[in-house]
Short mmCIF file of C-alpha atoms in Angstrom, two decimals:
data_model
loop_
_atom_site.label_atom_id
_atom_site.label_comp_id
_atom_site.label_asym_id
_atom_site.label_seq_id
_atom_site.Cartn_x
_atom_site.Cartn_y
_atom_site.Cartn_z
CA MET A 1270 127.28 134.61 205.37
CA ALA A 1271 130.65 136.50 205.48
CA ARG A 1272 134.20 135.32 205.08
CA TRP A 1273 137.16 137.47 206.16
CA ALA A 1274 140.57 137.15 204.55
CA PRO A 1275 143.45 139.25 205.90
CA PHE A 1276 146.06 140.78 203.66
CA GLY A 1277 149.68 141.10 204.75
CA GLY A 1278 151.32 144.44 205.79
CA GLY A 1279 154.07 146.38 204.15
CA ILE A 1280 157.19 148.17 205.24
CA HIS A 1281 155.42 151.48 205.29
CA GLY A 1282 152.95 150.47 207.93
CA PHE A 1283 150.44 147.84 208.48
CA VAL A 1284 147.28 147.46 206.61
CA LYS A 1285 144.36 145.50 207.72
CA SER A 1286 141.95 144.75 204.98
CA VAL A 1287 138.99 142.50 204.69
CA LEU A 1288 137.29 141.10 201.59
CA ARG A 1289 133.74 140.11 202.22
CA VAL A 1290 131.49 138.30 199.78
CA THR A 1291 127.82 138.47 200.53
CA ALA A 1292 124.91 136.85 198.64
CA LEU A 1293 122.59 139.50 197.20
CA LYS A 1294 119.97 139.78 194.51
CA SER A 1295 121.01 139.94 190.88
CA SER A 1296 122.68 143.32 190.30
CA PHE A 1297 125.80 145.02 189.08
CA PHE A 1298 126.97 148.40 190.38
CA VAL A 1299 129.87 150.25 192.00
CA ASP A 1300 129.71 152.90 194.69
CA SER A 1301 132.13 154.39 197.21
CA ASN A 1302 132.46 151.34 199.32
CA ARG A 1303 131.27 148.22 197.35
CA VAL A 1304 131.10 146.41 194.00
CA SER A 1305 128.18 144.04 193.16
CA ILE A 1306 128.64 141.49 190.31
CA GLY A 1307 126.30 138.92 188.74
CA LYS A 1308 123.48 137.27 190.53
CA GLY A 1309 123.59 137.62 194.35
CA LEU A 1310 127.29 138.54 194.75
CA ARG A 1311 128.66 141.67 196.38
CA LEU A 1312 132.21 142.68 197.09
CA ASP A 1313 132.64 145.00 199.96
CA TYR A 1314 136.04 146.28 200.68
CA ILE A 1315 137.46 148.70 203.13
CA TRP A 1316 140.94 149.73 203.92
CA LEU A 1317 142.36 151.28 207.02
CA GLN A 1318 145.80 152.32 206.25
CA MET A 1319 148.35 151.33 203.53
CA SER A 1320 151.12 152.88 201.59
CA LYS A 1321 150.68 154.23 198.07
CA GLU A 1322 152.50 151.30 196.46
CA ARG A 1323 150.58 148.80 198.50
CA LEU A 1324 147.36 150.47 197.63
CA VAL A 1325 147.98 150.16 193.86
CA PHE A 1326 149.00 146.55 194.22
CA MET A 1327 145.96 145.77 196.25
CA PHE A 1328 143.65 147.46 193.75
CA PHE A 1329 144.87 145.36 190.77
CA ARG A 1330 144.57 142.14 192.70
CA CYS A 1331 140.99 142.96 193.52
CA ALA A 1332 140.27 143.95 189.88
CA ILE A 1333 141.63 140.66 188.46
CA LEU A 1334 139.61 138.59 190.90
CA ALA A 1335 136.44 140.57 190.19
CA GLY A 1336 136.93 140.19 186.37
CA ALA A 1337 137.27 136.41 186.58
CA ILE A 1338 134.14 136.12 188.67
CA LEU A 1339 132.22 138.42 186.29
CA ALA A 1340 133.24 136.43 183.16
CA GLY A 1341 132.05 133.15 184.64
CA ILE A 1342 128.73 134.60 185.70
CA VAL A 1343 128.09 136.19 182.28
CA ALA A 1344 128.98 132.92 180.45
CA CYS A 1345 126.48 130.99 182.55
CA ALA A 1346 123.80 133.55 181.92
CA VAL A 1347 124.36 133.46 178.12
CA LYS A 1348 124.40 129.66 178.02
CA ALA A 1349 121.15 129.42 179.90
CA GLN A 1350 119.25 131.59 177.35
CA THR A 1351 118.12 129.31 174.24
CA LEU A 1352 114.90 130.88 172.85
CA VAL A 1353 114.67 134.25 171.03
CA ASP A 1354 111.42 136.13 170.38
CA LEU A 1355 112.05 137.68 166.93
CA ARG A 1356 108.97 139.86 167.24
CA THR A 1357 110.27 141.66 170.41
CA GLN A 1358 114.00 140.90 170.49
CA SER A 1359 114.99 141.66 166.86
CA LYS A 1360 115.12 144.56 164.48
CA SER A 1361 115.78 144.82 160.72
CA VAL A 1362 116.43 141.01 160.38
CA ASP A 1363 118.27 140.04 157.12
CA PHE A 1364 117.99 136.34 156.05
CA SER A 1365 119.72 136.79 152.66
CA ALA A 1366 122.77 134.81 153.76
CA ALA A 1367 120.77 131.92 155.26
CA SER A 1368 121.23 128.53 153.57
CA THR A 1369 117.45 127.89 153.66
CA THR A 1370 114.32 129.82 154.71
CA LYS A 1371 110.77 128.54 155.24
CA PRO A 1372 108.45 131.48 155.95
CA MET A 1373 105.28 129.39 156.38
CA LYS A 1374 103.94 126.10 157.58
CA THR A 1375 103.75 123.20 155.11
CA GLY A 1376 101.97 119.86 155.02
CA THR A 1377 98.72 118.12 154.11
CA PRO A 1378 95.83 118.53 154.49
CA LEU A 1379 94.89 122.16 155.28
CA PRO A 1380 94.60 122.62 159.07
CA ALA A 1381 91.02 122.69 160.35
CA ALA A 1382 91.68 125.80 162.45
CA CYS A 1383 93.50 128.98 161.49
CA GLY A 1384 93.69 132.63 162.49
CA GLN A 1385 93.26 135.49 160.08
CA GLY A 1386 96.56 136.28 158.33
CA GLU A 1387 98.12 132.81 158.70
CA ALA A 1388 99.73 131.26 155.59
CA PHE A 1389 100.01 127.57 154.65
CA PHE A 1390 101.78 125.68 151.81
CA LEU A 1391 99.74 122.62 150.73
CA THR A 1392 102.33 120.09 149.49
CA THR A 1393 99.86 117.74 147.73
CA ALA A 1394 98.34 120.43 145.46
CA PRO A 1395 99.47 120.87 141.82
CA ALA A 1396 102.26 123.38 141.21
CA GLY A 1397 100.87 126.92 141.28
CA GLU A 1398 97.92 125.91 143.50
CA ASN A 1399 99.79 125.39 146.81
CA PHE A 1400 99.61 128.83 148.55
CA TYR A 1401 96.70 129.42 150.97
CA LEU A 1402 95.89 132.36 153.33
CA CYS A 1403 93.50 132.31 156.26
CA THR A 1404 91.19 135.15 155.19
CA THR A 1405 88.76 134.74 158.10
CA GLN A 1406 88.79 132.62 161.20
CA ASN A 1407 89.19 128.91 160.18
CA SER A 1408 88.72 129.75 156.48
CA TRP A 1409 91.53 129.10 153.99
CA THR A 1410 91.59 130.78 150.53
CA LEU A 1411 93.78 129.67 147.58
CA GLN A 1412 95.89 132.59 146.37
CA ALA A 1413 95.96 133.01 142.57
CA GLY A 1414 97.26 135.95 140.61
CA ALA A 1415 95.21 137.92 138.15
CA THR A 1416 95.33 136.90 134.46
CA GLY A 1417 98.27 138.53 132.69
CA PRO A 1418 98.04 140.54 129.49
CA THR A 1419 97.49 138.70 126.18
CA GLY A 1420 100.73 137.68 124.51
CA PRO A 1421 101.64 138.48 120.91
CA THR A 1422 99.90 136.59 118.10
CA GLY A 1423 101.70 133.37 117.14
CA PRO A 1424 102.70 132.41 113.59
CA THR A 1425 99.99 131.27 111.16
CA GLY A 1426 99.49 127.48 111.25
CA SER A 1427 99.41 125.19 108.21
CA THR A 1428 96.32 125.18 106.02
CA GLY A 1429 93.68 122.73 107.22
CA PRO A 1430 91.92 120.16 104.99
CA THR A 1431 89.39 121.36 102.46
CA GLY A 1432 85.91 121.44 103.89
CA ALA A 1433 82.89 119.72 102.41
CA THR A 1434 81.36 121.24 99.30
CA GLY A 1435 78.54 123.58 100.17
CA ALA A 1436 75.06 123.44 98.79
CA THR A 1437 74.53 124.55 95.19
CA GLY A 1438 73.59 128.19 95.08
CA ALA A 1439 70.75 129.71 93.20
CA ASN A 1440 71.13 130.43 89.47
CA GLY A 1441 72.59 133.82 88.78
CA ALA A 1442 70.85 136.48 86.78
CA ILE A 1443 71.32 136.64 83.01
CA ALA A 1444 73.79 139.40 82.19
CA HIS A 1445 72.61 140.14 78.69
CA ILE A 1446 70.83 138.59 75.70
CA GLN A 1447 71.98 139.01 72.10
CA ASN A 1448 70.33 138.26 68.78
CA GLY A 1449 72.85 138.02 65.99
CA GLY A 1450 75.24 140.15 68.02
CA THR A 1451 72.63 142.81 68.89
CA ASN A 1452 71.93 143.30 72.58
CA LEU A 1453 68.34 142.85 73.76
CA PRO A 1454 66.79 143.95 77.06
CA VAL A 1455 67.27 141.35 79.81
CA GLU A 1456 63.99 139.93 81.13
CA ALA A 1457 63.31 137.47 83.92
CA THR A 1458 62.43 134.67 81.46
CA LEU A 1459 64.23 133.46 78.32
CA ASN A 1460 61.80 131.73 75.91
CA PHE A 1461 62.82 129.75 72.80
CA SER A 1462 59.96 129.06 70.40
CA GLY A 1463 61.33 129.18 66.83
CA GLY A 1464 63.87 131.24 64.94
CA GLY A 1465 65.35 134.54 66.21
CA CYS A 1466 64.69 136.41 69.49
CA THR A 1467 62.51 139.43 70.31
CA ASP A 1468 61.94 141.35 73.51
CA ASP A 1469 58.56 140.66 75.15
CA PRO A 1470 58.30 143.24 77.99
CA THR A 1471 54.59 142.51 78.42
CA ASN A 1472 55.44 139.01 79.62
CA SER A 1473 58.82 140.05 81.10
CA ARG A 1474 60.78 137.74 78.83
CA THR A 1475 62.83 137.46 75.66
CA ASP A 1476 61.33 135.27 72.94
CA CYS A 1477 63.76 133.34 70.67
CA THR A 1478 62.73 131.20 67.70
CA GLY A 1479 64.75 128.80 65.52
CA ASN A 1480 66.55 125.51 65.95
CA GLY A 1481 68.04 126.37 69.31
CA ILE A 1482 71.53 127.33 70.26
CA SER A 1483 74.15 126.78 67.58
CA GLY A 1484 76.25 123.63 67.93
CA LEU A 1485 79.97 122.96 67.61
CA ASN A 1486 81.85 123.32 64.37
CA ILE A 1487 83.13 119.78 63.66
CA ASP A 1488 86.25 119.38 61.46
CA VAL A 1489 88.11 116.24 60.37
CA ASN A 1490 91.70 116.91 59.31
CA GLY A 1491 90.80 120.58 58.82
CA THR A 1492 87.71 119.89 56.71
CA VAL A 1493 84.40 121.16 58.11
CA GLN A 1494 81.94 118.33 58.61
CA GLY A 1495 79.05 120.35 60.03
CA SER A 1496 77.80 122.47 62.93
CA GLU A 1497 75.13 120.80 65.01
CA ALA A 1498 73.97 120.91 68.60
CA THR A 1499 74.85 117.21 69.07
CA LEU A 1500 78.10 115.35 68.40
CA ASN A 1501 77.52 111.59 68.10
CA LEU A 1502 80.46 109.19 68.50
CA ILE A 1503 79.97 105.78 66.84
CA SER A 1504 82.20 102.75 67.42
CA GLY A 1505 83.97 101.62 64.26
CA THR A 1506 86.09 98.69 63.20
CA GLY A 1507 88.86 98.29 65.80
CA ILE A 1508 87.68 101.22 67.97
CA ILE A 1509 85.05 101.11 70.72
CA GLN A 1510 83.57 104.41 71.95
CA ALA A 1511 82.29 104.69 75.54
CA CYS A 1512 80.88 107.97 76.95
CA ALA A 1513 79.54 108.99 80.37
CA ASN A 1514 77.72 112.15 81.46
CA ASN A 1515 79.92 113.94 84.04
CA THR A 1516 77.41 116.29 85.67
CA GLY A 1517 79.84 117.29 88.43
CA ALA A 1518 82.24 118.77 85.86
CA ASN A 1519 79.48 119.93 83.46
CA ARG A 1520 80.78 117.77 80.63
CA VAL A 1521 80.47 114.44 78.82
CA ASP A 1522 83.56 112.22 79.05
CA CYS A 1523 84.31 109.86 76.14
CA THR A 1524 87.04 107.21 76.10
CA PRO A 1525 87.92 105.24 72.96
CA THR A 1526 89.31 101.73 73.47
CA LEU A 1527 90.92 99.18 71.16
CA ASP A 1528 88.61 96.46 69.86
CA THR A 1529 90.84 93.39 70.24
CA SER A 1530 88.51 91.34 68.08
CA TYR A 1531 89.94 93.36 65.17
CA ALA A 1532 93.17 94.95 66.41
CA LEU A 1533 96.17 93.10 67.89
CA GLY A 1534 97.27 94.26 71.33
CA ARG A 1535 100.85 94.02 72.57
CA THR A 1536 99.99 91.50 75.30
CA THR A 1537 98.25 89.20 72.84
CA ASP A 1538 101.09 89.54 70.35
CA GLN A 1539 103.72 88.60 72.96
CA ALA A 1540 101.64 85.61 74.07
CA GLY A 1541 101.27 84.48 70.44
CA THR A 1542 97.70 83.33 71.03
CA ASP A 1543 96.36 85.38 68.12
CA HIS A 1544 98.06 83.19 65.51
CA SER A 1545 98.61 79.95 67.48
CA ILE A 1546 96.22 77.27 66.28
CA ILE A 1547 96.02 74.42 68.80
CA ALA A 1548 94.13 71.66 67.01
CA THR A 1549 92.68 68.33 68.06
CA SER A 1550 91.81 65.26 66.02
CA SER A 1551 90.08 62.98 68.53
CA GLY A 1552 93.41 61.20 68.79
CA ALA A 1553 93.38 60.04 65.16
CA GLY A 1554 95.75 62.63 63.61
CA ALA A 1555 93.64 62.87 60.44
CA ALA A 1556 90.95 65.58 60.64
CA PHE A 1557 92.16 68.42 62.89
CA VAL A 1558 89.77 71.15 64.19
CA ALA A 1559 90.55 74.36 66.09
CA ASN A 1560 89.07 77.70 67.18
CA GLY A 1561 90.64 81.08 66.47
CA SER A 1562 90.55 84.37 68.41
CA PRO A 1563 89.08 86.40 66.85
CA THR A 1564 86.88 83.96 65.01
CA PHE A 1565 87.95 83.00 61.48
CA THR A 1566 85.41 83.62 58.73
CA THR A 1567 87.72 83.11 55.76
CA TYR A 1568 91.38 82.50 54.90
CA THR A 1569 93.69 84.84 52.98
CA GLU A 1570 96.46 83.74 50.58
CA ASN A 1571 99.92 83.66 52.23
CA GLN A 1572 98.32 83.95 55.68
CA THR A 1573 100.65 82.20 58.19
CA LEU A 1574 99.65 80.21 61.27
CA SER A 1575 101.50 78.45 64.07
CA PHE A 1576 99.95 74.97 64.07
CA ILE A 1577 100.16 72.48 66.97
CA ALA A 1578 98.74 68.97 66.71
CA SER A 1579 97.82 68.64 70.39
CA ASP A 1580 96.62 65.01 70.62
CA ALA A 1581 98.34 63.02 67.85
CA ALA A 1582 100.96 63.26 65.13
CA CYS A 1583 99.66 63.91 61.64
CA THR A 1584 98.74 61.01 59.39
CA ALA A 1585 99.06 61.03 55.61
CA GLY A 1586 96.42 63.24 54.03
CA ALA A 1587 95.54 65.14 57.26
CA THR A 1588 93.26 68.23 57.07
CA LEU A 1589 92.59 71.33 59.21
CA SER A 1590 89.35 73.26 59.85
CA ILE A 1591 89.34 76.50 61.90
CA ASP A 1592 86.00 77.78 63.24
CA GLY A 1593 84.21 75.55 60.74
CA VAL A 1594 85.99 77.06 57.71
CA GLY A 1595 87.31 74.04 55.77
CA PRO A 1596 88.47 71.37 55.99
CA ILE A 1597 91.68 72.45 54.20
CA ALA A 1598 94.29 69.83 53.22
CA LEU A 1599 97.76 69.94 54.84
CA LYS A 1600 100.36 69.65 52.04
CA LYS A 1601 104.03 70.17 51.25
CA ILE A 1602 106.12 70.96 48.21
CA VAL A 1603 108.56 68.24 47.11
CA GLY A 1604 110.67 68.83 44.01
CA GLY A 1605 108.45 71.80 43.08
CA ALA A 1606 105.26 69.75 43.26
CA LEU A 1607 102.46 70.20 45.75
CA VAL A 1608 101.85 66.86 47.46
CA GLY A 1609 100.00 65.66 50.54
CA ILE A 1610 101.85 65.32 53.82
CA GLU A 1611 103.04 61.95 55.02
CA ALA A 1612 102.72 60.29 58.38
CA SER A 1613 104.72 62.12 61.05
CA ASP A 1614 105.36 65.20 58.89
CA CYS A 1615 103.95 67.00 61.95
CA LEU A 1616 104.60 65.67 65.46
CA GLU A 1617 102.35 65.79 68.48
CA ASN A 1618 102.74 69.05 70.48
CA VAL A 1619 105.56 70.30 68.20
CA PRO A 1620 104.69 73.66 66.57
CA ILE A 1621 105.08 73.98 62.80
CA LEU A 1622 104.43 76.93 60.51
CA LEU A 1623 101.58 76.71 57.96
CA ARG A 1624 101.15 79.04 54.97
CA ALA A 1625 97.78 79.51 53.23
CA TYR A 1626 98.09 78.53 49.54
CA GLY A 1627 95.94 79.74 46.63
CA SER A 1628 93.10 82.23 46.21
CA PRO A 1629 90.73 81.08 47.37
CA VAL A 1630 92.87 79.09 49.78
CA SER A 1631 92.94 75.41 48.88
CA ALA A 1632 95.77 74.11 51.08
CA PHE A 1633 97.91 74.83 54.13
CA ILE A 1634 101.54 74.19 53.17
CA LEU A 1635 104.21 73.17 55.67
CA SER A 1636 106.70 76.03 55.75
CA PRO A 1637 109.51 76.31 54.84
CA ASP A 1638 108.31 74.53 51.73
CA GLY A 1639 109.42 70.92 51.41
CA THR A 1640 110.51 70.34 55.10
CA GLY A 1641 108.68 69.25 58.16
CA GLY A 1642 108.23 71.69 60.99
CA ALA A 1643 110.71 69.94 63.31
CA GLY A 1644 111.56 66.47 61.93
CA TRP A 1645 111.89 63.54 64.35
CA VAL A 1646 113.90 63.43 67.54
CA SER A 1647 114.76 60.99 70.33
CA ASN A 1648 116.36 62.10 73.61
CA VAL A 1649 117.51 59.61 76.24
CA THR A 1650 119.44 60.68 79.36
CA ALA A 1651 121.28 58.90 82.23
CA ARG A 1652 120.92 55.46 80.59
CA SER A 1653 123.03 52.80 82.36
CA SER A 1654 122.07 49.77 80.24
CA SER A 1655 121.82 48.76 76.55
CA GLN A 1656 118.79 49.69 74.39
CA THR A 1657 117.07 47.50 71.82
CA SER A 1658 115.30 48.87 68.73
CA VAL A 1659 114.37 52.45 69.63
CA THR A 1660 112.12 53.85 66.83
CA LEU A 1661 113.38 57.27 65.81
CA ALA A 1662 110.84 57.88 62.99
CA THR A 1663 108.55 56.25 60.42
CA PRO A 1664 108.89 58.68 57.53
CA GLY A 1665 107.75 58.36 53.95
CA PRO A 1666 110.16 57.70 51.09
CA GLY A 1667 112.77 60.38 50.64
CA GLN A 1668 116.19 61.70 51.49
CA TYR A 1669 116.99 62.48 55.12
CA THR A 1670 119.78 63.58 57.37
CA LEU A 1671 120.54 61.44 60.46
CA ASN A 1672 122.16 63.39 63.29
CA TYR A 1673 123.32 61.90 66.60
CA TYR A 1674 125.22 63.03 69.71
CA ALA A 1675 126.15 60.84 72.72
CA ASP A 1676 128.02 61.77 75.92
CA GLN A 1677 129.09 60.29 79.25
CA ASN A 1678 126.68 61.15 82.07
CA GLY A 1679 127.76 59.21 85.19
CA THR A 1680 131.24 57.82 85.82
CA CYS A 1681 132.50 54.57 87.34
CA THR A 1682 133.99 54.79 90.81
CA THR A 1683 136.82 52.60 89.56
CA GLY A 1684 137.30 50.78 86.28
CA ALA A 1685 135.61 51.59 82.94
CA ASN A 1686 133.19 50.29 80.30
CA SER A 1687 131.92 51.62 76.92
CA VAL A 1688 128.83 52.14 74.78
CA SER A 1689 128.26 52.14 70.98
CA PHE A 1690 125.22 52.81 68.75
CA THR A 1691 123.81 51.17 65.60
CA PHE A 1692 121.26 52.91 63.31
CA ASN A 1693 118.95 50.85 61.05
CA TRP A 1694 116.71 51.75 58.05
CA THR A 1695 115.43 50.35 54.74
CA ASP A 1696 116.30 52.05 51.49
CA GLY A 1697 114.69 51.20 48.14
CA THR A 1698 114.99 47.40 48.51
CA ASN A 1699 117.38 46.50 51.35
CA ALA A 1700 117.83 46.88 55.08
CA ARG A 1701 120.82 49.03 56.02
CA ALA A 1702 122.78 49.63 59.24
CA ILE A 1703 125.66 51.82 60.42
CA SER A 1704 127.50 51.61 63.74
CA THR A 1705 129.32 54.33 65.61
CA GLY A 1706 132.61 54.04 67.43
CA SER A 1707 132.74 53.29 71.16
CA LEU A 1708 132.33 55.96 73.87
CA THR A 1709 134.45 55.10 76.91
CA LEU A 1710 132.61 55.47 80.22
CA GLY A 1711 135.53 55.77 82.66
CA ALA A 1712 136.05 56.89 86.22
CA THR A 1713 136.55 60.55 85.21
CA GLN A 1714 134.97 62.95 82.75
CA SER A 1715 137.09 63.79 79.71
CA THR A 1716 136.75 67.13 77.96
CA THR A 1717 138.00 65.68 74.65
CA ALA A 1718 136.90 62.03 74.73
CA GLY A 1719 133.75 62.19 76.79
CA TYR A 1720 131.42 62.37 73.78
CA LEU A 1721 130.92 61.23 70.17
CA SER A 1722 128.73 62.63 67.37
CA GLY A 1723 127.93 62.13 63.70
CA LEU A 1724 125.90 63.42 60.71
CA MET A 1725 124.89 61.02 57.90
CA PRO A 1726 122.69 61.49 54.80
CA ILE A 1727 120.44 58.49 54.16
CA TYR A 1728 117.63 57.50 51.83
CA VAL A 1729 114.51 55.83 53.26
CA GLY A 1730 112.33 53.82 50.94
CA SER A 1731 110.00 52.32 53.51
CA GLY A 1732 109.64 51.33 57.10
CA SER A 1733 111.06 52.98 60.19
CA VAL A 1734 114.41 54.40 61.22
CA THR A 1735 115.57 52.77 64.48
CA TYR A 1736 118.68 52.55 66.61
CA THR A 1737 120.17 50.36 69.37
CA SER A 1738 122.82 50.97 72.04
CA THR A 1739 125.22 48.36 73.39
CA ILE A 1740 127.31 48.53 76.60
CA LEU A 1741 130.52 46.47 76.71
CA GLY A 1742 132.32 45.69 79.98
CA SER A 1743 131.46 46.92 83.46
CA CYS A 1744 132.76 49.23 86.16
CA THR A 1745 134.99 47.72 88.86
CA ALA A 1746 133.00 49.80 91.32
CA GLY A 1747 130.10 52.18 90.81
CA THR A 1748 127.75 52.59 87.84
CA SER A 1749 128.33 54.60 84.65
CA SER A 1750 125.63 56.13 82.41
CA TYR A 1751 125.27 57.92 79.07
CA ASP A 1752 123.00 60.34 77.13
CA VAL A 1753 122.01 60.00 73.45
CA HIS A 1754 120.24 62.61 71.27
CA ALA A 1755 119.20 61.50 67.74
CA ALA A 1756 117.30 63.41 65.04
CA LEU A 1757 116.06 62.69 61.50
CA THR A 1758 115.41 65.61 59.12
CA ARG A 1759 113.78 65.36 55.66
CA LEU A 1760 115.71 66.87 52.79
CA GLN A 1761 112.99 66.46 50.13
#
């Protein structure tokens, strides 16, 4: 198809020109009478007659039109091309500036088919075991580098535990044999048969006679005791010897220990069991018996014992037998005279000190001489009512000290009452009594008036020492109470 477009004429003559566009095959060239551009376009132009100015103007118009058409055709051609064959359409490709590169296929599992030279990255394999090459058709091979050179030797580790002891080796050879300091030839056998040693090459041995190898030199405090082959350790009084053969260390181990049946140990001394005599009397308080540790075989003058009457207070004329040694009378010294004890001179479960008297021992004297071990006591606490005839003691005739102390225990909520005490005894012929003042039991505790106390010397001729307590008045609200502590001590 052809389209003709006329151009206008100029003042220098008329020009008839025709621009014809014809569809051709894809080509681009210029010759004397046509220009072909792009795919299937050809510009043919001719001119008949025009002026020089008109000719230049006409040429530029044709050039601008041809350039626009060429740019559009080239842009379409570039846009239509989307795939590049790097093998045939590239040269010296540089991917160093690419954000990512993946030079091989990845996935799991290995493909069943492959061509020689293909590479594959197996994503499920452990690190360092992912790279495979197809070495022959459909055959993948894991690629692993050769073992590198051995690294330098590391530092020496800590010493391990000691191993088990090995088997005992054979006896070593004898280095030399001497007789009295003189060397003898060494033979395979050493024979002792009497006194002295001689070489016996015929029998390949050394013959020695005598009492055997010399023993140790034994000294005691620098004095030689002897030189024998055997040292015998014998247990003595207070020392027990115990020895054991220690074959592993090639020695005999001996350990002396203290014989506590003779010697006092610190633990026993602190416990006091070595000199505490806990005696029983079948509840009668007359004939006391006890066992000692260690066992008593005799008594020694001025020997001291801690005596406890465990089941009854002593009666007059009581005796003591320890481990069957006795019985020995319990006595006291009154006015320089040795006399028998009286009832309650020793109380049940109250320790007193006894001293062995005479040689041989004929009595155990209450010590210190002339006084009971603890006297007599009565302790009453938190009493809220009166008391009638509390027996403090039933001593024998003699001089005594009466000691009492009373204090307020509980207080009234409101109001107040009081308590007083009366002590009773019989002297040589008459009954006697003494009363204390009153202790106020108020609603508050008083630091200065909340107690009363007294100390009185008395003489007892017979009977018992007793006391009573009497409460006067009552609390308006609440209940008061008191404590009383009384004691009787013999003076002679």
